[in-house]
Coordinates of N, CA and C in Angstrom, one line a residue:
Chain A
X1 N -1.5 -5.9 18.1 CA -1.4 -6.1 16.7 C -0.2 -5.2 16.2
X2 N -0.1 -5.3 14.5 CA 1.0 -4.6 14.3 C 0.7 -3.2 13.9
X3 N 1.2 -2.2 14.5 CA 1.1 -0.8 13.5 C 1.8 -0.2 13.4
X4 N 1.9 0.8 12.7 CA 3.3 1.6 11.7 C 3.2 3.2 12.2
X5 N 3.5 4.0 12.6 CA 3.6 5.7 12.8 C 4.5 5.8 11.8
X6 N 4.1 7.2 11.4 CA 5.2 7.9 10.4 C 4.6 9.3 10.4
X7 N 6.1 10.4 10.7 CA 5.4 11.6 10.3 C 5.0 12.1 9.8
X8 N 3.8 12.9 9.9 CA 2.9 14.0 9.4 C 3.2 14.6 8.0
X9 N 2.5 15.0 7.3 CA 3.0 15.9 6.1 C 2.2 17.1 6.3
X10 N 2.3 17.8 5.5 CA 3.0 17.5 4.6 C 4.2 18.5 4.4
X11 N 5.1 17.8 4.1 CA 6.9 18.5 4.0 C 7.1 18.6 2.8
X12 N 7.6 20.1 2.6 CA 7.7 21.1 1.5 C 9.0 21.7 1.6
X13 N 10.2 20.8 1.0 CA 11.5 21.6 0.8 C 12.1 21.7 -0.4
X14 N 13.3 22.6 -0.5 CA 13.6 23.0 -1.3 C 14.4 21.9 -2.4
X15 N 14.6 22.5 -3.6 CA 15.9 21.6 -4.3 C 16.8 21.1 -3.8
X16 N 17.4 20.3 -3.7 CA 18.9 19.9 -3.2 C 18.4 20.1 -1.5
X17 N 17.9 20.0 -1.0 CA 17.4 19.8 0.4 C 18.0 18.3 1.3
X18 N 18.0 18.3 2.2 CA 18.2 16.6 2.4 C 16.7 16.5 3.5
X19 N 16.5 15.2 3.1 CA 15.3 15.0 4.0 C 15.3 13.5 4.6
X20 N 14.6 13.9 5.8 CA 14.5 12.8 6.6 C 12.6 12.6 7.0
X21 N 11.9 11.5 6.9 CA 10.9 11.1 6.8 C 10.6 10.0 8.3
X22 N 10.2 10.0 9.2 CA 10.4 9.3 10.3 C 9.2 8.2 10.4
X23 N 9.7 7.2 10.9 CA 8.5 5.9 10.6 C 9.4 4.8 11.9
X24 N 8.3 4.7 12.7 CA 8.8 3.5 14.3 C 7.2 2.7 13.6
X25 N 7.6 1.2 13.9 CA 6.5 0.7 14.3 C 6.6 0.0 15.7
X26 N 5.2 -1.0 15.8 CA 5.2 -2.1 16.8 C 4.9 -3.5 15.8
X27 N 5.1 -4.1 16.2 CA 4.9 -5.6 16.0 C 5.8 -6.8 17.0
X28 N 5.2 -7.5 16.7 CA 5.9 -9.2 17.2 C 7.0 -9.6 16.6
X29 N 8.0 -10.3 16.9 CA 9.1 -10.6 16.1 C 9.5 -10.1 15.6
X30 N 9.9 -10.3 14.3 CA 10.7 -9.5 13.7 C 10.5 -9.0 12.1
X31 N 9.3 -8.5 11.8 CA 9.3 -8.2 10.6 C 9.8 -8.1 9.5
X32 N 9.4 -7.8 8.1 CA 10.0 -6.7 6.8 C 9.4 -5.5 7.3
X33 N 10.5 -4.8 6.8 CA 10.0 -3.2 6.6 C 10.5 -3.0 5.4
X34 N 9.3 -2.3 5.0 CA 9.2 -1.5 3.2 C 8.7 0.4 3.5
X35 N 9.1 0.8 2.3 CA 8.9 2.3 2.3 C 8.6 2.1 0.4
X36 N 7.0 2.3 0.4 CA 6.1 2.7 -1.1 C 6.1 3.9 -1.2
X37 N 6.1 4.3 -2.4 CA 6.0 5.8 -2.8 C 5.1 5.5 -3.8
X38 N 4.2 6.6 -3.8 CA 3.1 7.0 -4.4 C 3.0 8.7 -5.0
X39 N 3.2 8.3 -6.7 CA 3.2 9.5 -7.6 C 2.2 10.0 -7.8
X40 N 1.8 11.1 -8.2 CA 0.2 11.6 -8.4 C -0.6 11.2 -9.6
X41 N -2.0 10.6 -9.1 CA -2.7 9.9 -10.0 C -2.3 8.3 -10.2
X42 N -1.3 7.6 -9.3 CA -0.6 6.3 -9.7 C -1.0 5.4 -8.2
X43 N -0.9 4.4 -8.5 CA -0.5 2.9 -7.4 C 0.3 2.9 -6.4
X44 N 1.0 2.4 -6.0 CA 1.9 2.9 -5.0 C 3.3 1.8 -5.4
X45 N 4.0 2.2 -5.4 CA 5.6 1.1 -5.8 C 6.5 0.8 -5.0
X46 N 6.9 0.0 -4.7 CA 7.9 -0.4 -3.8 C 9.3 0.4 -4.0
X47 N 9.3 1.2 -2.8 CA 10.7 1.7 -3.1 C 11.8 1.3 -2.6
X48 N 11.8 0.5 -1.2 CA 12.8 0.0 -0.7 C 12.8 -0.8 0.6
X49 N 13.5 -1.7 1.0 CA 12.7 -2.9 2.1 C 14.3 -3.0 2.9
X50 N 13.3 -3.7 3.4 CA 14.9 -4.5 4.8 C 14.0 -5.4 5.2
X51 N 15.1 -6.7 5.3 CA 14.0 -7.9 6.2 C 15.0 -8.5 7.5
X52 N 15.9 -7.9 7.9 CA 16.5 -8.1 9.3 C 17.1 -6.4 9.3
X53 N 17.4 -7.2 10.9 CA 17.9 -5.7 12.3 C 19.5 -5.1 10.8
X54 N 19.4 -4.3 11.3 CA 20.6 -3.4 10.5 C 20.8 -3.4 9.4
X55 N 19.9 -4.2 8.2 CA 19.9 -4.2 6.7 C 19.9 -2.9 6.7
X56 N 20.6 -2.4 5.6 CA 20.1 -0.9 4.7 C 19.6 -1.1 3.6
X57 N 18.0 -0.5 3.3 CA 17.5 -0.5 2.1 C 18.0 0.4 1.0
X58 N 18.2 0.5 -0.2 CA 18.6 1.5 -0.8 C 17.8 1.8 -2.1
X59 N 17.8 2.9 -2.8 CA 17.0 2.9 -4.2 C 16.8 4.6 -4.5
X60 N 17.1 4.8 -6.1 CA 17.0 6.2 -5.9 C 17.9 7.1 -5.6
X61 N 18.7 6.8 -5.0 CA 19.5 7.9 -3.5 C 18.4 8.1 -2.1
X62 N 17.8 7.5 -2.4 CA 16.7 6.8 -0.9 C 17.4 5.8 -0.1
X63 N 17.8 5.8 1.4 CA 18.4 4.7 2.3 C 17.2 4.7 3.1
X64 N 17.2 4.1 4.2 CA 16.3 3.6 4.9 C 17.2 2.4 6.1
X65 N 17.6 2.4 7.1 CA 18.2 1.2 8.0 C 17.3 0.8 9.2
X66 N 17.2 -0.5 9.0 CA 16.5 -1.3 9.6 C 16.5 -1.6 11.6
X67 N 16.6 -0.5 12.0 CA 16.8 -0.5 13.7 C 16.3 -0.9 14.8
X68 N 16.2 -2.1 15.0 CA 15.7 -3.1 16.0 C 15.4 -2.6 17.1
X69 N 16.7 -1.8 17.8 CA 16.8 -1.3 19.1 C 16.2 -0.5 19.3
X70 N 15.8 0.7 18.3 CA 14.9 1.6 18.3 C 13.3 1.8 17.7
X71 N 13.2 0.2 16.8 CA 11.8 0.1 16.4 C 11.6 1.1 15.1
X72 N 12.9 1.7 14.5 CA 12.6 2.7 13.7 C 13.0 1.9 12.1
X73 N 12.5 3.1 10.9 CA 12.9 2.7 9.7 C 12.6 4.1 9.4
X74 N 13.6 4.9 9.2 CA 13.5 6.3 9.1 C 13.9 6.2 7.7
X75 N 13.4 7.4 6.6 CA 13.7 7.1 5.0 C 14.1 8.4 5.1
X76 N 15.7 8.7 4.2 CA 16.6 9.7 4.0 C 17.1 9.8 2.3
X77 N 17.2 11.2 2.5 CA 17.8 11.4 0.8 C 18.7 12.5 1.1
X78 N 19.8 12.4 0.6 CA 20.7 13.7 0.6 C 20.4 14.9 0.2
X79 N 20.2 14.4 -0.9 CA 19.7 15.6 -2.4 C 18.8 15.4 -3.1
X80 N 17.2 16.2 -2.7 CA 15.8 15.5 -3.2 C 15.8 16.8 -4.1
X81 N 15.1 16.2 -5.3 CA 14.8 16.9 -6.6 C 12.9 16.8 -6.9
X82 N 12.9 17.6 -7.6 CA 11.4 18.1 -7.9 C 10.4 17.3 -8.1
X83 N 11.4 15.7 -9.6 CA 10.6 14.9 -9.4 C 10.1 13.9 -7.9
X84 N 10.9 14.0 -6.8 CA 10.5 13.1 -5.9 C 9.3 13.5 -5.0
X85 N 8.6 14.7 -5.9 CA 7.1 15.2 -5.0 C 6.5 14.1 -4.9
X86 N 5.8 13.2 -4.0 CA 5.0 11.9 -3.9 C 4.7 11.8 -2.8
X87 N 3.9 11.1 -2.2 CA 3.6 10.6 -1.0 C 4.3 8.9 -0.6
X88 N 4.5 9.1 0.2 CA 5.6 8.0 0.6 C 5.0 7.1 2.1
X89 N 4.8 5.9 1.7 CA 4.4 5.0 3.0 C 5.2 4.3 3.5
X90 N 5.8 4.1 4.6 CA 6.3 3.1 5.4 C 5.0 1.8 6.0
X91 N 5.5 0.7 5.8 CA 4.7 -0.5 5.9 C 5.6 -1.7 6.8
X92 N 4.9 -3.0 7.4 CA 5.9 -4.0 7.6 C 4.7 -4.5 7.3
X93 N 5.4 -6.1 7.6 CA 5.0 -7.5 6.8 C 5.2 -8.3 8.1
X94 N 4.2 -8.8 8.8 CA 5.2 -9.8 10.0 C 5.5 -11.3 9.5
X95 N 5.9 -11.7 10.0 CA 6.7 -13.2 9.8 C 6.3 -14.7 9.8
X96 N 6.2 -15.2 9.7 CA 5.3 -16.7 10.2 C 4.8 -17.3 9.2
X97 N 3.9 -17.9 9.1 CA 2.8 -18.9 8.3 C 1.4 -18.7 8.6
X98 N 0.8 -17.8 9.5 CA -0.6 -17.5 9.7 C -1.1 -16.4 8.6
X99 N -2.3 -16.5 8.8 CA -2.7 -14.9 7.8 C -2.1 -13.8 8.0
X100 N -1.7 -13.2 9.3 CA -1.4 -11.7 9.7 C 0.0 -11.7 9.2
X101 N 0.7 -12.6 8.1 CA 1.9 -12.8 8.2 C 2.0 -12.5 6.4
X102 N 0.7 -12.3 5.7 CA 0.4 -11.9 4.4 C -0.1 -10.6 4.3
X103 N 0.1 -9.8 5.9 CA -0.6 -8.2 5.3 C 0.1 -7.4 5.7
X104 N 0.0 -6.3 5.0 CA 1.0 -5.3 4.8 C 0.0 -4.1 5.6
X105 N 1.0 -3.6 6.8 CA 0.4 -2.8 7.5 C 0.9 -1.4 7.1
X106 N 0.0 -0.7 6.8 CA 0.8 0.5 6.5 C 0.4 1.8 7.4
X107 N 1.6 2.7 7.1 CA 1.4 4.2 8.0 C 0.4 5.1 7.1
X108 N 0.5 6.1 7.9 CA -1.0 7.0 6.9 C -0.4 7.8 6.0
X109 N 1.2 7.8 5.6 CA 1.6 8.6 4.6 C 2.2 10.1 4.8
X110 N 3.4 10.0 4.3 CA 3.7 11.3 4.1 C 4.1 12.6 2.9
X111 N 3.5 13.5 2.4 CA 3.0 14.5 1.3 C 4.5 14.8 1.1
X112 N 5.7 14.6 0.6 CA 6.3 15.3 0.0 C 6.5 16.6 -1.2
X113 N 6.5 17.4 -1.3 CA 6.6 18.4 -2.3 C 8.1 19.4 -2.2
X114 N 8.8 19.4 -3.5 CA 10.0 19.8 -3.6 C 9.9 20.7 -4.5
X115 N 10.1 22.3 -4.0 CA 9.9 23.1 -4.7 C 11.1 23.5 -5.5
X116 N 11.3 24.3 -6.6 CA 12.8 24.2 -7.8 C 13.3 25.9 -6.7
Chain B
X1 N 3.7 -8.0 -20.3 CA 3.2 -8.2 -18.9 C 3.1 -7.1 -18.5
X2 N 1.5 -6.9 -18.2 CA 0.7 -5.9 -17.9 C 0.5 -5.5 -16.4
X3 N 1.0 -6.4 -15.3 CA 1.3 -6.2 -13.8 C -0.2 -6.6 -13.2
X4 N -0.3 -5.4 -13.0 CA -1.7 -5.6 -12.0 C -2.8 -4.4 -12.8
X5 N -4.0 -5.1 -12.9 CA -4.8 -3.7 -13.6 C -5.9 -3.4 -13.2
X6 N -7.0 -2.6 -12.8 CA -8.3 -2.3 -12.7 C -9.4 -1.4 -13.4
X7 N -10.2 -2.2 -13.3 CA -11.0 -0.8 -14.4 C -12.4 -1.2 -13.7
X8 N -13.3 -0.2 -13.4 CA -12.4 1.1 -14.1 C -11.9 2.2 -13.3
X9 N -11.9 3.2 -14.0 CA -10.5 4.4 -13.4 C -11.6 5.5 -12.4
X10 N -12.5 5.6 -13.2 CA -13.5 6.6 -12.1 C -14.8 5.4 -12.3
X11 N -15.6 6.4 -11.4 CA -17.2 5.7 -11.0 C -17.7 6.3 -10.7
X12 N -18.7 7.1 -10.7 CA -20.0 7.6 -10.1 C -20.7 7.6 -9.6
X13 N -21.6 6.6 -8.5 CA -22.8 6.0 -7.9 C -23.7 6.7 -7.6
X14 N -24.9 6.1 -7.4 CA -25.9 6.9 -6.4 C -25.7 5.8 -5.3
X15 N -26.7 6.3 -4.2 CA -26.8 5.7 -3.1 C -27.5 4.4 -3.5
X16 N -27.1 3.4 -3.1 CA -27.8 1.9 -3.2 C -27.6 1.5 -4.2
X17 N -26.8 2.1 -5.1 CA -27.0 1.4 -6.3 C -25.4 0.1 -6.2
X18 N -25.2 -1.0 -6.6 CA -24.6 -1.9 -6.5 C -23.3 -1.6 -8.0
X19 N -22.4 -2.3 -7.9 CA -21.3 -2.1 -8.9 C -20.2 -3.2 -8.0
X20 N -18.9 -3.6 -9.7 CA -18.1 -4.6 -9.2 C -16.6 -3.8 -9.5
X21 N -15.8 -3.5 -8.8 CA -15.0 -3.0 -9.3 C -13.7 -4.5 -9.6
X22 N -13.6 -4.6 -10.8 CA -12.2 -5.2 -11.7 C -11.1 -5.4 -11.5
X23 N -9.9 -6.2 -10.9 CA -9.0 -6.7 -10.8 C -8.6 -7.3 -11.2
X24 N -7.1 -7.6 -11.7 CA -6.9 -8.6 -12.5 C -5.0 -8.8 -12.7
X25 N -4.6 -9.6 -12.4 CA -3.0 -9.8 -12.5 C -2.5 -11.1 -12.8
X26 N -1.5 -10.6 -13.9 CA -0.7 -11.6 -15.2 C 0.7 -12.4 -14.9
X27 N 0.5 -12.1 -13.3 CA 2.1 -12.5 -12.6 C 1.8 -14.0 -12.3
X28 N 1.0 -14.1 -12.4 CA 0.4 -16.0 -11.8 C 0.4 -15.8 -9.9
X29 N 0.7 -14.9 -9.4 CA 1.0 -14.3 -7.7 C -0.7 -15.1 -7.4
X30 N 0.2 -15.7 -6.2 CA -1.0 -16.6 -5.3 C -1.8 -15.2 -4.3
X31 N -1.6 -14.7 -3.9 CA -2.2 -13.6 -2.9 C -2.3 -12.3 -3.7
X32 N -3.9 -12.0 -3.3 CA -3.9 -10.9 -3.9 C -5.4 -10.1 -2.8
X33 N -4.9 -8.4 -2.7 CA -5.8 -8.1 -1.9 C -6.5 -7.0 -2.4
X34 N -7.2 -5.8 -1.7 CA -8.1 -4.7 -1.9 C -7.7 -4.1 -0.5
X35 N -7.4 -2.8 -1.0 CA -7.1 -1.6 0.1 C -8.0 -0.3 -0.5
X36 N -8.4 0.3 0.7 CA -9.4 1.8 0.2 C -8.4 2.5 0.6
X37 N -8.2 4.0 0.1 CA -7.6 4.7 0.1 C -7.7 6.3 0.6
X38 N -8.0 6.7 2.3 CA -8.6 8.0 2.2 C -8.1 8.7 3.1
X39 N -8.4 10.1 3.1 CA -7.2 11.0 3.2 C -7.0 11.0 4.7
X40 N -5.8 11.3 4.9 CA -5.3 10.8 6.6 C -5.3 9.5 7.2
X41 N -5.7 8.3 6.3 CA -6.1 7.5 6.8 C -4.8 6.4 6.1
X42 N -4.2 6.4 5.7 CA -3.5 5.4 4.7 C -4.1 4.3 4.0
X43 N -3.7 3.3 3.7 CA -4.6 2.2 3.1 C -4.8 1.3 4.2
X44 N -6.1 0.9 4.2 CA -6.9 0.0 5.1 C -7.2 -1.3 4.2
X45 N -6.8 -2.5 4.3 CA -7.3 -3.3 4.1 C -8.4 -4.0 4.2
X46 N -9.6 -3.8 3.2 CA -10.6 -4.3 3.0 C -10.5 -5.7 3.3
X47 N -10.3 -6.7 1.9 CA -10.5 -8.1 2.1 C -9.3 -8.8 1.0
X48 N -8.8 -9.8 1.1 CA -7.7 -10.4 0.7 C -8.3 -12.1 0.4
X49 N -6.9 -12.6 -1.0 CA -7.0 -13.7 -0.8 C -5.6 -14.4 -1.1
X50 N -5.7 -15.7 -0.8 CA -4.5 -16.0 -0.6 C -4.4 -17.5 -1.8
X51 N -5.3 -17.5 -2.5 CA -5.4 -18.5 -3.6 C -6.6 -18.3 -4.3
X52 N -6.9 -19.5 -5.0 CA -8.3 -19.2 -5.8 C -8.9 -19.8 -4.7
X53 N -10.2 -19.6 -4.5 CA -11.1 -20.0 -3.8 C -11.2 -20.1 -2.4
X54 N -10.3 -19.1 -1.9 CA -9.8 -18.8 -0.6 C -9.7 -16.9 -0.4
X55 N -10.9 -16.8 0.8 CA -10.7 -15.4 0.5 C -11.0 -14.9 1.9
X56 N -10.2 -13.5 2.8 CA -10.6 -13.4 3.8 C -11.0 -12.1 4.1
X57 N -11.5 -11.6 5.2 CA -11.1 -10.2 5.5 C -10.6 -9.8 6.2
X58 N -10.2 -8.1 5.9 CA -9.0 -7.5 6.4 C -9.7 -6.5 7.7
X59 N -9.5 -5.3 7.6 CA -9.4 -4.4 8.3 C -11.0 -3.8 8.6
X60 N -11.5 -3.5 6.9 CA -12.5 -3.0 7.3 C -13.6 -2.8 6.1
X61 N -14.3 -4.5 6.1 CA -14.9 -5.3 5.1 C -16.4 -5.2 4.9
X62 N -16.8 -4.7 5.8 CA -18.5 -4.3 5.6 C -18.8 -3.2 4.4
X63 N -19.7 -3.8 3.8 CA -20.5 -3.6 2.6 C -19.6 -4.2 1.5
X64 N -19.0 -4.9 1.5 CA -17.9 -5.2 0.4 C -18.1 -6.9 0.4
X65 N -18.1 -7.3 -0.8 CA -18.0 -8.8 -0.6 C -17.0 -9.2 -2.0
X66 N -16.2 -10.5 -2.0 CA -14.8 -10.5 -2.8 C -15.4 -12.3 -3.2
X67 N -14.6 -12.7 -4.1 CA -14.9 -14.1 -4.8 C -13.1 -14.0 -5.4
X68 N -12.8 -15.0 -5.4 CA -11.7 -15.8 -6.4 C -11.6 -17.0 -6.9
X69 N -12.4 -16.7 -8.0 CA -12.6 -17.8 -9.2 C -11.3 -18.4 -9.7
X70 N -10.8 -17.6 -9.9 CA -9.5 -17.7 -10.6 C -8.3 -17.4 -9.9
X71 N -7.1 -17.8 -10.3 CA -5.9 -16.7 -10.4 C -5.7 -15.5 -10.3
X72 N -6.1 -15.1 -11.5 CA -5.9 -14.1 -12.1 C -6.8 -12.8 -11.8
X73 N -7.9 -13.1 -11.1 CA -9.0 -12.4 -11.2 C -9.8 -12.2 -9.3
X74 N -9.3 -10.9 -9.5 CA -10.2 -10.4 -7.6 C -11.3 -9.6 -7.5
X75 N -12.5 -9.8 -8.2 CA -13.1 -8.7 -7.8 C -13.7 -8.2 -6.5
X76 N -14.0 -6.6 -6.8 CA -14.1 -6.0 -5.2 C -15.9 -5.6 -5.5
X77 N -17.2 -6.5 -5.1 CA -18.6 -5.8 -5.4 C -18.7 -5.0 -4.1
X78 N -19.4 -4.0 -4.2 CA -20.3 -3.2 -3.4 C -21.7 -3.7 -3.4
X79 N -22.1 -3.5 -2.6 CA -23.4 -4.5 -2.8 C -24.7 -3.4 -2.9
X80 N -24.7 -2.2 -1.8 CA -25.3 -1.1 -2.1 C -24.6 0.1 -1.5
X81 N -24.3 0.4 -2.1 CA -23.2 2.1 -2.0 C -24.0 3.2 -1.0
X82 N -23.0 3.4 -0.5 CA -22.6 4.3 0.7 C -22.2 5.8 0.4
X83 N -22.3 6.7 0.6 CA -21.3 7.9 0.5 C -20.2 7.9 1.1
X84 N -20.3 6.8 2.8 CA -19.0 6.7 3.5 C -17.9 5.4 2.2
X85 N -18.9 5.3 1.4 CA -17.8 4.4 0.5 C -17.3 4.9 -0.4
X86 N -16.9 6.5 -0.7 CA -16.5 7.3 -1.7 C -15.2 7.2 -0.9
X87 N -14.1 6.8 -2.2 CA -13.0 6.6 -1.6 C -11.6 6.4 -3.3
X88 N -10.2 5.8 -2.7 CA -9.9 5.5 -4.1 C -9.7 4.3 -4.2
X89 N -9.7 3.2 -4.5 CA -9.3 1.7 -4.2 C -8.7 1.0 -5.1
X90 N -7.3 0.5 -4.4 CA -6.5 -0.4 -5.0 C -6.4 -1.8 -4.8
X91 N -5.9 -1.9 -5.6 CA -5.8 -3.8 -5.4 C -4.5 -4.2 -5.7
X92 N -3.9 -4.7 -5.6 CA -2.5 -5.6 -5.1 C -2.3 -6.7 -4.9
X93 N -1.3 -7.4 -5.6 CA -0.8 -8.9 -5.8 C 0.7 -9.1 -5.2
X94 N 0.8 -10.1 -5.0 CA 2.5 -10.2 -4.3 C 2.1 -11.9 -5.1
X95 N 3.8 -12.6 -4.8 CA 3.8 -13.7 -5.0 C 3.6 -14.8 -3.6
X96 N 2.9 -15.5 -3.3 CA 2.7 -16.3 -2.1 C 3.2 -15.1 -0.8
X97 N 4.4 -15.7 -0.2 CA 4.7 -14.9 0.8 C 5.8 -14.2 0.6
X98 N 6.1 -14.0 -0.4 CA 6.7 -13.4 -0.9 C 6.9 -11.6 -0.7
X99 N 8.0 -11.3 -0.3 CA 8.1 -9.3 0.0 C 7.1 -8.4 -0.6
X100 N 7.3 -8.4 -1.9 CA 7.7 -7.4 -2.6 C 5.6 -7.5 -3.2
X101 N 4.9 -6.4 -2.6 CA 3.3 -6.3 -3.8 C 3.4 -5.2 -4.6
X102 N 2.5 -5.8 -5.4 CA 2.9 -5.0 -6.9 C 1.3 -4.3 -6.6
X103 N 0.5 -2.8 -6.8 CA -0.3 -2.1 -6.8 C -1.0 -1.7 -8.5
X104 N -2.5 -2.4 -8.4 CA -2.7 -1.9 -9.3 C -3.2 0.4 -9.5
X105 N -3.4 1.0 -10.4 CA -3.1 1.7 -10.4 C -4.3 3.3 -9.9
X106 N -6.1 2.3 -9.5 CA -6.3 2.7 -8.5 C -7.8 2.4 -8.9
X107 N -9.0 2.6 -8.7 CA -10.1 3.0 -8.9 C -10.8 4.4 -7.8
X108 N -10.8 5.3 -8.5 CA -11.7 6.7 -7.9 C -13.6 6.4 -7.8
X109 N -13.8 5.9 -6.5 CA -15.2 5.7 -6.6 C -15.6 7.0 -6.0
X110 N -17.1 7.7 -6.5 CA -17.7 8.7 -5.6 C -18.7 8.3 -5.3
X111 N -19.7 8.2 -4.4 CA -21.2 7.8 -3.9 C -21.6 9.6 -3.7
X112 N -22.6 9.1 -4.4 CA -23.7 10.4 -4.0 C -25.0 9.9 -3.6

């Protein structure tokens, strides 16, 4: 079946920091990959997707590139600021017309916190 | 346009006691699901549907049972509460097969 890793939290850097957030899945074919962010006390929102090999997602100053060869969708920010404390999911979607092709598998989340 | 909504926001239970938690979205979106929410664990999909009167389950559906009367409307019953069912639970709409699901903004259940 399909499942999503992503690293651990929780990661605690500074202002103006760059950060890298790491997320491989498995699945069949060829998925979407999405990365949700989740604010404190809120839903979770779509922050940014790819639905083929080497798309780059973008949003924010959040990239994300879609790497087939390595099964990865690693999420990057140059310069993270205070507001982007949230917890952050990486997910895919697999492909097709069956049911397993309407659910969104997701990773266990990673704790962001950006101190000033 | 209100997105996706639930109510309510907290809950309180005792053990056994039954409750329906509220879903509800204004997008006209054919699929719509329920995920629990607990720590280390990411979201687990409970039970999903994929139209009105079409409903299935997901990941991990015991003690939970779902109806889709409508569109617009998913509710999530407990039928008799657990303490292993203290958790936060959302619910979520997307359009058919469409990318992009929209989260409603959460229900905080506690079983005691």
């Amino acid at each position: 079946g399909n499942s999503v890793t992503q690293m651990e939290g929780p990661v605690t850097l500074s202002e103006e920091a760059f950060l890298t957030i790491n997320c491989t899945y498995t699945a069949t074919g060829y998925p979407s990959l999405f990365w949700y962010v989740q604010y404190p006390g809120e839903g979770l929102q779509l922050l940014l997707k790819a639905t083929k090999a080497d798309d780059k997602g973008s949003n924010k100053g959040f990239e994300a590139t879609y790497r087939k060869e390595t099964t990865s969708f690693h999420l990057e920010k140059g310069s993270v600021q205070v507001s982007d404390s949230a917890v952050y999911f990486c997910a895919l979607k697999g492909r097709g017309s069956g049911a397993g092709s309407y659910q969104l598998t997701f990773g266990k989340g990673t704790k962001l916190s950006v101190i000033p | 346009n209100a997105g996706v909504t639930q109510t309510p926001k907290f809950q309180v239970l005792k053990t056994g006691q039954s409750m329906t938690l509220q879903c509800a979205q204004d997008m006209n979106h054919e699929y719509m699901s329920w995920y629990r929410q607990d720590p280390g664990m990411g979201l687990r999909l409970i039970h999903y549907s994929v139209g009105a009167g079409i409903t299935d389950q997901g990941e991990v559906p015991n003690g939970y049972n779902v109806s889709r009367s409508t569109t617009e409307d998913f509710p999530l019953r407990l039928l008799s509460a657990a303490p292993s069912q203290t958790s936060v639970y959302f619910c979520a709409s997307r359009r058919g097969n469409g990318d992009e699901q929209f989260f409603g903004p959460g229900t905080r259940l506690t079983v005691l």
